[in-house]
C-alpha positions as CSV (number, residue, x, y, z in Angstrom):
1,Q,15.3,-10.1,3.1
2,V,11.6,-9.1,4.2
3,Q,9.0,-10.8,3.0
4,L,5.4,-9.4,2.9
5,V,2.6,-10.4,2.3
6,E,-1.2,-8.7,1.4
7,S,-4.7,-9.4,2.6
8,G,-8.5,-8.2,2.2
9,G,-8.7,-8.1,-1.6
10,G,-11.7,-8.5,-3.3
11,L,-15.1,-7.3,-4.2
12,V,-17.5,-4.9,-3.4
13,Q,-19.1,-2.3,-4.8
14,A,-18.4,1.0,-6.0
15,G,-19.2,3.7,-2.5
16,G,-18.1,0.9,0.0
17,S,-15.4,-0.1,1.3
18,L,-12.7,-2.1,1.9
19,K,-9.4,-3.6,4.2
20,L,-6.6,-4.3,3.2
21,S,-3.2,-6.2,5.6
22,C,-0.1,-6.6,4.4
23,A,2.3,-8.8,7.2
24,T,5.6,-8.5,7.0
25,S,8.9,-11.3,8.4
26,G,12.5,-11.4,7.9
27,R,14.2,-7.5,8.9
28,A,13.3,-5.1,11.9
29,F,9.8,-3.8,10.4
30,V,10.2,-0.2,12.6
31,I,13.2,0.4,10.4
32,Y,11.3,0.3,7.1
33,A,8.9,3.3,5.7
34,M,6.5,0.7,4.2
35,G,3.2,2.1,1.5
36,W,0.5,0.3,-1.5
37,F,1.2,0.7,-5.2
38,R,-1.3,-0.3,-7.2
39,Q,-1.0,-2.1,-10.9
40,A,-4.6,-1.9,-13.0
41,P,-5.1,-3.5,-16.1
42,G,-2.4,-2.0,-19.0
43,K,-1.5,0.0,-16.7
44,D,1.7,0.6,-14.9
45,R,2.6,0.9,-11.2
46,E,1.3,3.6,-9.2
47,F,2.6,4.9,-6.1
48,V,-0.8,5.1,-3.4
49,A,0.1,5.6,0.0
50,V,2.8,5.3,2.2
51,I,3.9,5.5,6.3
52,S,7.0,6.6,8.1
53,Q,8.7,4.1,10.7
54,S,7.1,5.4,13.5
55,G,4.0,6.9,11.5
56,A,4.0,10.1,11.9
57,T,4.0,11.5,8.1
58,T,1.6,10.1,5.9
59,D,0.9,10.7,2.2
60,Y,-1.4,10.0,-0.6
61,A,-1.7,10.0,-4.3
62,D,-4.3,12.8,-5.0
63,S,-6.2,10.2,-6.6
64,V,-6.6,9.0,-3.5
65,K,-6.6,11.4,-1.0
66,G,-9.2,12.3,1.7
67,R,-10.5,8.1,1.7
68,F,-7.7,6.2,2.1
69,T,-6.4,6.2,5.3
70,I,-2.1,3.9,5.3
71,S,-1.3,2.9,9.4
72,R,0.4,1.2,11.1
73,D,1.1,-1.3,14.0
74,N,4.2,-1.9,14.3
75,A,4.4,-4.1,17.4
76,R,3.1,-6.3,14.7
77,S,4.7,-5.8,11.8
78,T,1.8,-4.7,9.8
79,V,0.3,-1.9,7.6
80,Y,-3.1,-1.3,6.0
81,L,-5.0,0.3,3.1
82,Q,-8.2,1.2,4.3
83,M,-9.9,2.2,1.1
84,N,-13.7,3.8,1.4
85,S,-15.8,5.7,-1.4
86,L,-14.3,3.4,-3.3
87,E,-15.0,3.8,-7.8
88,P,-14.2,1.6,-9.9
89,E,-11.8,2.7,-10.9
90,D,-10.0,2.5,-8.4
91,T,-9.6,-1.6,-9.3
92,A,-6.2,-2.6,-9.6
93,V,-4.2,-5.4,-8.1
94,Y,-2.6,-4.5,-5.1
95,Y,0.4,-4.6,-3.8
96,C,2.3,-3.8,-0.2
97,A,6.0,-2.8,-0.5
98,A,8.6,-1.6,2.2
99,D,11.7,0.7,1.4
100,P,13.3,2.9,4.7
101,T,13.6,5.8,2.9
102,I,10.1,7.9,2.0
103,S,11.1,9.7,-1.5
104,D,11.6,5.5,-2.9
105,Y,8.4,5.4,-3.0
106,Y,8.1,8.4,-5.7
107,K,9.4,6.6,-7.6
108,S,8.4,2.6,-7.8
109,G,12.2,1.6,-9.3
110,R,13.9,2.3,-5.9
111,I,11.9,-0.1,-3.5
112,N,13.9,-2.9,-2.1
113,Y,11.0,-5.0,-1.2
114,W,7.5,-6.0,-2.7
115,G,4.5,-7.8,-1.5
116,K,3.2,-10.4,-4.4
117,G,0.1,-8.7,-4.0
118,T,-3.5,-8.3,-4.1
119,L,-6.9,-7.7,-6.0
120,V,-9.2,-5.6,-5.1
121,T,-12.5,-5.7,-8.1
122,V,-14.4,-2.6,-7.7
123,S,-18.4,-2.6,-9.9
124,A,-20.0,-0.4,-10.0
């Protein structure tokens, strides 16, 4: 089993930045593509970003492309989400995810492991 623990959420002003971290434990971190999802009030959970096992490949939702950057540190078994130019529409609970297959990230029901989430609130 893999445990995922998010941190770094909080309150930020529109236009500001925030960096989320997801620390993992359990099975070997390197075998998993890692990603982030978010769920806003009254909405379904949606894909945000994914990064391959080596970090060579990344992909982003159109809504965050150019503003968010996903990265990973395999030595620390940690994945990050740098969020810049934040908008009120980015307000959501952000969830870390682990799955060996990148294509699974485009259907959240296929994800193997989930974190419990961290709240990001962007004020206007």
